[in-house]
Short mmCIF file of C-alpha atoms and ligand atoms in Angstrom, two decimals:
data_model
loop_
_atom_site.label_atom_id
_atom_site.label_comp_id
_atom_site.label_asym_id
_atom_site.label_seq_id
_atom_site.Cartn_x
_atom_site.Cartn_y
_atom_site.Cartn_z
CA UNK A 861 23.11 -13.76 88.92
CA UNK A 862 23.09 -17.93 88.53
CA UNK A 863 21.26 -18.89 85.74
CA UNK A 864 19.91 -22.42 86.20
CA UNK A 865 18.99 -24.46 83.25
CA UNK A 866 16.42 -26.44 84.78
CA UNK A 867 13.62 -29.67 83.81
CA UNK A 868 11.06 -30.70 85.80
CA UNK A 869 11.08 -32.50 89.68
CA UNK A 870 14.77 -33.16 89.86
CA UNK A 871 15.39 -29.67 88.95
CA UNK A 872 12.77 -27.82 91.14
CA UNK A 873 14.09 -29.82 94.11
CA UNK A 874 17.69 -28.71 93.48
CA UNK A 875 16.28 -25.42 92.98
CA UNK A 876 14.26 -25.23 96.41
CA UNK A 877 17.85 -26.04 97.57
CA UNK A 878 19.80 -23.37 95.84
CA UNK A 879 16.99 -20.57 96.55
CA UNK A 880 17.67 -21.19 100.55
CA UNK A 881 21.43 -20.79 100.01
CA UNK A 882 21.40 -17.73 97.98
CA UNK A 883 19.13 -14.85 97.43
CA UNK A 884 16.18 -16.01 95.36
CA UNK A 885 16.39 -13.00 93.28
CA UNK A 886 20.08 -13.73 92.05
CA UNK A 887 18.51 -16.85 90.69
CA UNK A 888 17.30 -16.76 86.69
CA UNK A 889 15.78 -20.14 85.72
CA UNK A 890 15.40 -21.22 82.15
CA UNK A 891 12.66 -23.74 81.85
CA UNK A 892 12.39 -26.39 79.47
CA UNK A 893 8.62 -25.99 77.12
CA UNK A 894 9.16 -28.95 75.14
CA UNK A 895 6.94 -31.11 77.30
CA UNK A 896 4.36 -28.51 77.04
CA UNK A 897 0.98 -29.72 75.73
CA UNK A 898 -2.89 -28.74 74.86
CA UNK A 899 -5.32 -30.20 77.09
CA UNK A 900 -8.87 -29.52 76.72
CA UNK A 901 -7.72 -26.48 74.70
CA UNK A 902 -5.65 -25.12 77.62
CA UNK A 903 -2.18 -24.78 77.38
CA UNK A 904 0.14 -26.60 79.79
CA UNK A 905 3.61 -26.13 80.55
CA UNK A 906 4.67 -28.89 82.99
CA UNK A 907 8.27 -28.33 83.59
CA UNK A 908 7.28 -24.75 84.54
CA UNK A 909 4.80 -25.13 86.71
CA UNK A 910 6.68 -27.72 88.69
CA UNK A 911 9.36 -25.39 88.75
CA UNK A 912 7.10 -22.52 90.17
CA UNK A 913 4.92 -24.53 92.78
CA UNK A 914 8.13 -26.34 94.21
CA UNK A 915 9.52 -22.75 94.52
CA UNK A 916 6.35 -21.33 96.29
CA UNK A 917 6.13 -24.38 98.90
CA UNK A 918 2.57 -25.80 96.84
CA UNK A 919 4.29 -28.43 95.44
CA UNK A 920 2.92 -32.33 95.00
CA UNK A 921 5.39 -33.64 98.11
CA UNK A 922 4.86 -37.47 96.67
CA UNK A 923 4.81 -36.80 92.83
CA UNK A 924 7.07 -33.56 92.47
CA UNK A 925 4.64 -32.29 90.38
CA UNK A 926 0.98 -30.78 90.65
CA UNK A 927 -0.51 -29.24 93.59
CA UNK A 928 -0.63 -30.25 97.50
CA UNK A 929 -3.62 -31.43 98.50
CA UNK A 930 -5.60 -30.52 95.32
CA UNK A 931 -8.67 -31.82 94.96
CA UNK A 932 -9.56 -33.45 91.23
CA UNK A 933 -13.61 -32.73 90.98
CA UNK A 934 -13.10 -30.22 87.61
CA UNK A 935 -11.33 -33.92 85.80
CA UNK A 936 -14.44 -36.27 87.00
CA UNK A 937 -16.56 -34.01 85.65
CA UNK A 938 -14.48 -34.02 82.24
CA UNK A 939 -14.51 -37.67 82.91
CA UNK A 940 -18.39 -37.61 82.72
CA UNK A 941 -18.67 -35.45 79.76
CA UNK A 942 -16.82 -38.35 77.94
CA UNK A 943 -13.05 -36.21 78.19
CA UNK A 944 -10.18 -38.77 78.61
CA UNK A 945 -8.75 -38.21 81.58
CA UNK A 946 -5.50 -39.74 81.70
CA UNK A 947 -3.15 -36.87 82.81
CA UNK A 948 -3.80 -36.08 86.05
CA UNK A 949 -5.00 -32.17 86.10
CA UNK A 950 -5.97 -30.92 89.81
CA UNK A 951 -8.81 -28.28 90.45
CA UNK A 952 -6.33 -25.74 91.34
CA UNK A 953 -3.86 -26.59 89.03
CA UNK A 954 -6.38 -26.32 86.28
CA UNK A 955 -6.94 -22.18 87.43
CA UNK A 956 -3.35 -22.08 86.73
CA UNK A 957 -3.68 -23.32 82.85
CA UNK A 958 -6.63 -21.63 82.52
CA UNK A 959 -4.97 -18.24 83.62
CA UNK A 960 -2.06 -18.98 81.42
CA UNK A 961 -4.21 -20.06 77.94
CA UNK A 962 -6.28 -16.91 78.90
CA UNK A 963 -3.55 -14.69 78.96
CA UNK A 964 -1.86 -16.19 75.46
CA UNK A 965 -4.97 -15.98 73.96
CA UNK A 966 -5.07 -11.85 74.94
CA UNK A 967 -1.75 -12.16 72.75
CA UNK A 968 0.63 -12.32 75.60
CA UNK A 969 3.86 -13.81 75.89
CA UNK A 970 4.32 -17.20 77.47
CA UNK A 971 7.59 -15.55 79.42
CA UNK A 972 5.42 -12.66 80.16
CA UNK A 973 2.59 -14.72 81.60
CA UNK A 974 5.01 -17.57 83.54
CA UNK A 975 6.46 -13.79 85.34
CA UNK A 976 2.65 -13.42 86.63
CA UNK A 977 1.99 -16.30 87.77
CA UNK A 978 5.32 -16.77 89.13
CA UNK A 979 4.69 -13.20 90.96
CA UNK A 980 1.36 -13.80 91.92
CA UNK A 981 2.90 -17.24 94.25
CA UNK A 982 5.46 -15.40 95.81
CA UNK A 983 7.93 -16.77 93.70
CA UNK A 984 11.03 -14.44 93.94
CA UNK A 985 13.40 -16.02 91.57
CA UNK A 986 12.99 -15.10 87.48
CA UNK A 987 11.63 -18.24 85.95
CA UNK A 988 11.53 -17.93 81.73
CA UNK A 989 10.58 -20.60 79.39
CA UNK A 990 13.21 -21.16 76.81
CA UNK A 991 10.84 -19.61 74.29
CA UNK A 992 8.03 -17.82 73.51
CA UNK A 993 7.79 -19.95 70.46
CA UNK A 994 6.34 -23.25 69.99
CA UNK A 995 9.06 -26.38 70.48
CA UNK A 996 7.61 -30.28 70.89
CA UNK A 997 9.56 -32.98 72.37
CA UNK A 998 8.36 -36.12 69.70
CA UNK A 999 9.48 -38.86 70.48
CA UNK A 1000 10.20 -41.63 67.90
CA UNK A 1001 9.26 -45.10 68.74
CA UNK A 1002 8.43 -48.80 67.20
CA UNK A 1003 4.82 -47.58 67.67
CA UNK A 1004 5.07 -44.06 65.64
CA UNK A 1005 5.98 -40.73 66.55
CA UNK A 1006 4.42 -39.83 69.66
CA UNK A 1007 4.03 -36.01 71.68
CA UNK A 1008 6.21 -35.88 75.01
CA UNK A 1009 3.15 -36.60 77.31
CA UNK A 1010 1.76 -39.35 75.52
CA UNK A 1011 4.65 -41.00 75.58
CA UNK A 1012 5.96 -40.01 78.96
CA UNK A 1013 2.29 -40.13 81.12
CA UNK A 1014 -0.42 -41.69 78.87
CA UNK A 1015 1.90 -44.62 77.71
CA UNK A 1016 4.01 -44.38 80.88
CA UNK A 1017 7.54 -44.43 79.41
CA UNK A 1018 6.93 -47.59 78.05
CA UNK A 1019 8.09 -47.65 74.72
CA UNK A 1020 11.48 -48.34 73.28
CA UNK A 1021 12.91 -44.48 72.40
CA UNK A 1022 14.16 -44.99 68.73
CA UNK A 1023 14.83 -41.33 68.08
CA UNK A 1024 13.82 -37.39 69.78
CA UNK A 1025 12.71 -34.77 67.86
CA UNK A 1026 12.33 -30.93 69.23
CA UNK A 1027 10.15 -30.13 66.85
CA UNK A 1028 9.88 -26.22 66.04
CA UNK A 1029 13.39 -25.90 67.44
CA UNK A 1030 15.12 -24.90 64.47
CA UNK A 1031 12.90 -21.63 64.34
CA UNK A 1032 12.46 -20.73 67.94
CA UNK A 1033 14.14 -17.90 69.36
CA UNK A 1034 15.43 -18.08 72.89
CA UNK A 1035 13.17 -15.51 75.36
CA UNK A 1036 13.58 -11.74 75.44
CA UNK A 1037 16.61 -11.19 78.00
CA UNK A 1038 17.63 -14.60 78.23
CA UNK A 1039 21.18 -14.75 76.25
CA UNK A 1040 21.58 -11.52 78.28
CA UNK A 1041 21.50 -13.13 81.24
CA UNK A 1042 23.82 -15.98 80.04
CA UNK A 1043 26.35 -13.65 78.72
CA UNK A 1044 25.81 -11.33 82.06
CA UNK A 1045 26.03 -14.27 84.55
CA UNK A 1046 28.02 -15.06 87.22
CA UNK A 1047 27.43 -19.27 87.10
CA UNK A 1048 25.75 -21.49 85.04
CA UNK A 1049 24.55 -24.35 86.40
CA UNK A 1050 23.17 -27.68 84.96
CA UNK A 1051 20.35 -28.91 87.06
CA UNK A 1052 20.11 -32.16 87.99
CA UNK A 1053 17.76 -32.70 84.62
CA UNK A 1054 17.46 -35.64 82.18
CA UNK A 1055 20.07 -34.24 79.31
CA UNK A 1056 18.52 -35.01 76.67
CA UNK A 1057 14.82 -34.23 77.19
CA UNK A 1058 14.93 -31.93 79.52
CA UNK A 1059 18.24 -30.15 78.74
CA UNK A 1060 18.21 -31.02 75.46
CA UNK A 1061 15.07 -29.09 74.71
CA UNK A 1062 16.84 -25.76 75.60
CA UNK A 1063 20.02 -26.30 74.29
CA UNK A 1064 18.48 -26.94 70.62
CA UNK A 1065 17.23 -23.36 70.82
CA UNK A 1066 19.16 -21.01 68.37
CA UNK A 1067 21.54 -18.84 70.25
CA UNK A 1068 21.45 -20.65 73.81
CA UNK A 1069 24.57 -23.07 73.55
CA UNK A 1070 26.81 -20.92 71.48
CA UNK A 1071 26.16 -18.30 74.17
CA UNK A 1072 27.14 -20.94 76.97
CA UNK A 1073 29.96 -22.34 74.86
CA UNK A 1074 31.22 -18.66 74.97
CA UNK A 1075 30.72 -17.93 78.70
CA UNK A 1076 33.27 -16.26 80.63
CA UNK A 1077 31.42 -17.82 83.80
CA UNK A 1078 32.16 -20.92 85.20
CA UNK A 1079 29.49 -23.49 84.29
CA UNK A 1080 28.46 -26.50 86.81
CA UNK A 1081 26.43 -29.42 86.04
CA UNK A 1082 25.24 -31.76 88.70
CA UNK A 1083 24.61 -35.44 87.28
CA UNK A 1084 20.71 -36.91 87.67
CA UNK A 1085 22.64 -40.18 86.93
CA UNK A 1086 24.12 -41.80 89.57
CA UNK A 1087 25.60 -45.59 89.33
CA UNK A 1088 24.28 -46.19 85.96
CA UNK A 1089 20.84 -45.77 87.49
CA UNK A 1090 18.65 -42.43 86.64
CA UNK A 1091 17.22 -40.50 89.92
CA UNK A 1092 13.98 -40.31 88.50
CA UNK A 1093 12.15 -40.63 85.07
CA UNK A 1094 13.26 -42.68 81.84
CA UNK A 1095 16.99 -41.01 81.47
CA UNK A 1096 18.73 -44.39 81.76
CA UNK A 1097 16.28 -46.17 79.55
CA UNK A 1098 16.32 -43.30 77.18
CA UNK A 1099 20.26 -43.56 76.72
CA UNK A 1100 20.74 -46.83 76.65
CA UNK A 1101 17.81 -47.28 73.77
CA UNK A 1102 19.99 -44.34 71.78
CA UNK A 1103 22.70 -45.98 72.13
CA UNK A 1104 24.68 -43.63 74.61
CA UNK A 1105 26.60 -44.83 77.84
CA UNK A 1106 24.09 -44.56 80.99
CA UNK A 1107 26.67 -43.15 83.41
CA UNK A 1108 27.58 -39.83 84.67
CA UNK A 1109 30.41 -40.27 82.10
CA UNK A 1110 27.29 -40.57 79.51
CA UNK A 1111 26.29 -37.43 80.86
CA UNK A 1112 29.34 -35.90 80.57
CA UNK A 1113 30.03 -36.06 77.23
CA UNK A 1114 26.80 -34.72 76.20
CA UNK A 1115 27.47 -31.46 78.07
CA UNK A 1116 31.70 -31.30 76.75
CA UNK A 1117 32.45 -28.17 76.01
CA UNK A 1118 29.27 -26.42 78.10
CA UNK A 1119 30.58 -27.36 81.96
CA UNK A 1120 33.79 -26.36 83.45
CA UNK A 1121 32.83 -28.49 86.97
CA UNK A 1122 30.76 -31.66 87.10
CA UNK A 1123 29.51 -32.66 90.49
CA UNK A 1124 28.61 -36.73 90.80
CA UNK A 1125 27.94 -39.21 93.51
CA UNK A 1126 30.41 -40.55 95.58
CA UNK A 1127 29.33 -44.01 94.40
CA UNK A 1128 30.91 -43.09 90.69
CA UNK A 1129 34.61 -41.80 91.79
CA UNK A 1130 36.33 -44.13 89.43
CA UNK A 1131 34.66 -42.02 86.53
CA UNK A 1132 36.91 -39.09 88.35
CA UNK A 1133 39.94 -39.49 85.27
CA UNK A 1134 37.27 -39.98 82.41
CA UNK A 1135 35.59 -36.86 83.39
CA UNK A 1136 38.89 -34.61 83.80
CA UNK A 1137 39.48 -36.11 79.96
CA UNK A 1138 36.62 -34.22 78.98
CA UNK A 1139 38.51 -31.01 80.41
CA UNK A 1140 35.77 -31.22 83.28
CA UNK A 1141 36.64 -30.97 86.87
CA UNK A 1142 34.96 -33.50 88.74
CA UNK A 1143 33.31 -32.66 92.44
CA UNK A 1144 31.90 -36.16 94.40
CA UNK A 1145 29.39 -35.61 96.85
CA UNK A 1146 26.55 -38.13 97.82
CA UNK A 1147 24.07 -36.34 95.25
CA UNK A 1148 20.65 -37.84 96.66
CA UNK A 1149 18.48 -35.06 97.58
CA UNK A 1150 16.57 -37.15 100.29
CA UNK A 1151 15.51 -33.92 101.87
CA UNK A 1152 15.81 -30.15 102.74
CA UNK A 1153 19.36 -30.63 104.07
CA UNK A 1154 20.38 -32.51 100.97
CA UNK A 1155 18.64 -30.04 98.82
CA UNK A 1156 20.72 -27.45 100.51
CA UNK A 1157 23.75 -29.08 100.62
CA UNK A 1158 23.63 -30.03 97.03
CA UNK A 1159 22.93 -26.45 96.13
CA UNK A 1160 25.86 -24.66 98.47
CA UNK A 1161 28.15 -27.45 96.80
CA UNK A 1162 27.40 -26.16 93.32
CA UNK A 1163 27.87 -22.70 94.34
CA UNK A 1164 30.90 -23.31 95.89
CA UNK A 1165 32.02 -24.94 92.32
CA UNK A 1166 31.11 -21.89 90.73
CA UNK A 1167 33.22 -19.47 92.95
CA UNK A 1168 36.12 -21.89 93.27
CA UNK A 1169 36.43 -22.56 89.55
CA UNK A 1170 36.07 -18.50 89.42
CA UNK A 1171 38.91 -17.77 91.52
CA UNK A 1172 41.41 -20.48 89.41
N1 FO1 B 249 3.11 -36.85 85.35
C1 FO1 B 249 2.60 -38.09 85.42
O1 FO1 B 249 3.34 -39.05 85.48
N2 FO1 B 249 1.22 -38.29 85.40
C2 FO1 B 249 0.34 -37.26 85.34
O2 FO1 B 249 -0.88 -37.48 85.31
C3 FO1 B 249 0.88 -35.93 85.32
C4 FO1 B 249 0.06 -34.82 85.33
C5 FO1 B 249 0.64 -33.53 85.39
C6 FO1 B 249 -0.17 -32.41 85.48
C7 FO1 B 249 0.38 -31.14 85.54
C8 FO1 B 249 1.77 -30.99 85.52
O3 FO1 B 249 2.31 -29.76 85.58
C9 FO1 B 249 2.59 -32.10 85.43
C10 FO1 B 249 2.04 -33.38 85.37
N3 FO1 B 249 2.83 -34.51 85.32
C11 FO1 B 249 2.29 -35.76 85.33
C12 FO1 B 249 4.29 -34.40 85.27
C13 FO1 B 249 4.85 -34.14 83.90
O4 FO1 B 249 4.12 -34.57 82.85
C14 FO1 B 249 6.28 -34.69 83.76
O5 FO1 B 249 6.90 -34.93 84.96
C15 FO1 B 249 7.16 -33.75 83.03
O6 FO1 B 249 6.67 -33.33 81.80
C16 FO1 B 249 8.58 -34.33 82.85
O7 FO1 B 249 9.45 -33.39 83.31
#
């Protein structure tokens, strides 16, 4: 079994990649929750979801995240009952939240209920939320604390990051099975996720990096930085504001001591002796996932880290 510690888009695209190259079944994703949110009383967990649609082919091709081709009549109507309507909730994505806030409020588990609905699109990997407890991403800034998707959607990024919070963190306990499946697992791999908000969520619950930092597996991470420039979303902004280096070196050091192999761009090779420093093996490969083939190759490059490094 790999088990994938995995964000949102960058992650479900590496993901799509890795599921073609080995059985979807021997693949156990742990999804970041702290970007989940309450919406109109529903409860949605982003990072999941994109995870889950990208993995059943329904998947937003131009955003990453949301539904193909869904239709948004269930938001104008919110829109006309005075609802604010600035995260953008398609008709059939909203059956999905509804499904899920139905099922928590029956008293089921959120791991419990992202199995269903994972199961019910065909989705043959295991995907499990970090928790079943509640953990918020705040994020500090000049203009007050602020929840992950104001921040991130309603307020698009905008403001200078002064500080992140997981709130709840401290008292969340990592999903039933999950530090099995760490301490059971044949890789680890670091998706291609921002570190500190999308990794960082996961790694600040109880249990979860002790049991990596004591992994007899080898662990990959694959760098969403690449020339001092982030793939996609705020990462670069995000470091630089917290006063970290925004490189793949940056990276780096925030995962020492959790990644055995760390695969970069091409375009950062000189960062090759900086990384080995860290008591990382480097791996350069040009790390844009521009399409299937990329996605693929990306993926077969990791798991080629993971059964080299195993065989050392
Ligand atoms: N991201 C946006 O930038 N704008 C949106 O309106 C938006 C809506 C949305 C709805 C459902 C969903 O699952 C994700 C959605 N996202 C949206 C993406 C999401 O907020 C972020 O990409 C992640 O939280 C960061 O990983």
């Amino acid at each position: 079994m790999l088990v994938a510690l995995a964000g949102g888009v960058g992650a479900a695209r590496f993901l799509d990649g890795l599921t073609k190259v080995v059985k979807p079944e021997e693949v156990y994703i742990v999804g970041n929750t702290g970007d989940d949110t309450e919406i109109y009383g529903l409860h949605i967990s982003p990072d999941l979801d994109t995870v889950i649609y990208t993995l059943a082919g329904l998947a937003n091709p131009v955003h990453g995240w949301g539904i193909q081709n869904d239709t948004f009549e269930g938001l104008k109507a919110l829109g006309a009952l005075g609802q604010e309507t600035w995260f953008q909730l398609g008709d059939r994505d909203l059956a999905t939240h509804i499904f899920r806030t139905n099922c928590l409020l029956k008293g089921e588990t959120l791991s419990a209920t992202t199995a269903t609905i994972a199961r019910n699109l065909g989705v043959q990997s295991t995907v499990m939320p970090m928790s079943n407890d509640r953990v918020r991403t705040i994020v500090r800034t000049p203009a007050g604390k602020l929840d992950f998707q104001t921040y991130f959607v309603r307020r698009q990024a905008k403001d200078e990051v002064v500080g992140i919070k997981f709130q709840g963190a401290a008292k969340s306990r990592p999903a039933p099975g999950l530090l099995r499946a760490i301490r059971n697992a044949e890789g680890i791999i670091f998706c291609p996720s921002n570190p500190i908000i999308s990794v960082g969520p996961i790694l600040a619950v109880p249990g979860i990096r002790t049991a990596i930092e004591r992994r007899k597996c080898p662990s990959v991470a694959i760098s969403p930085i690449i020339g001092g420039r982030a793939v996609k979303g705020p990462a670069a902004n995000m470091m630089e504001t917290l006063g970290m280096e925004v490189s793949a070196l940056g990276v780096a050091k925030i995962y020492q001591g959790l990644v055995d192999v760390f695969i970069l761009d091409e375009t950062d090779k000189d960062l090759a002796p900086a990384i080995q420093k860290l008591g990382m093996q480097p791996v350069f490969m040009d790390t844009i996932m521009r399409g299937p083939a990329e996605k693929k190759a990306l993926a077969r490059k990791a798991v080629q880290a993971v059964r080299k490094y195993r065989a050392l």
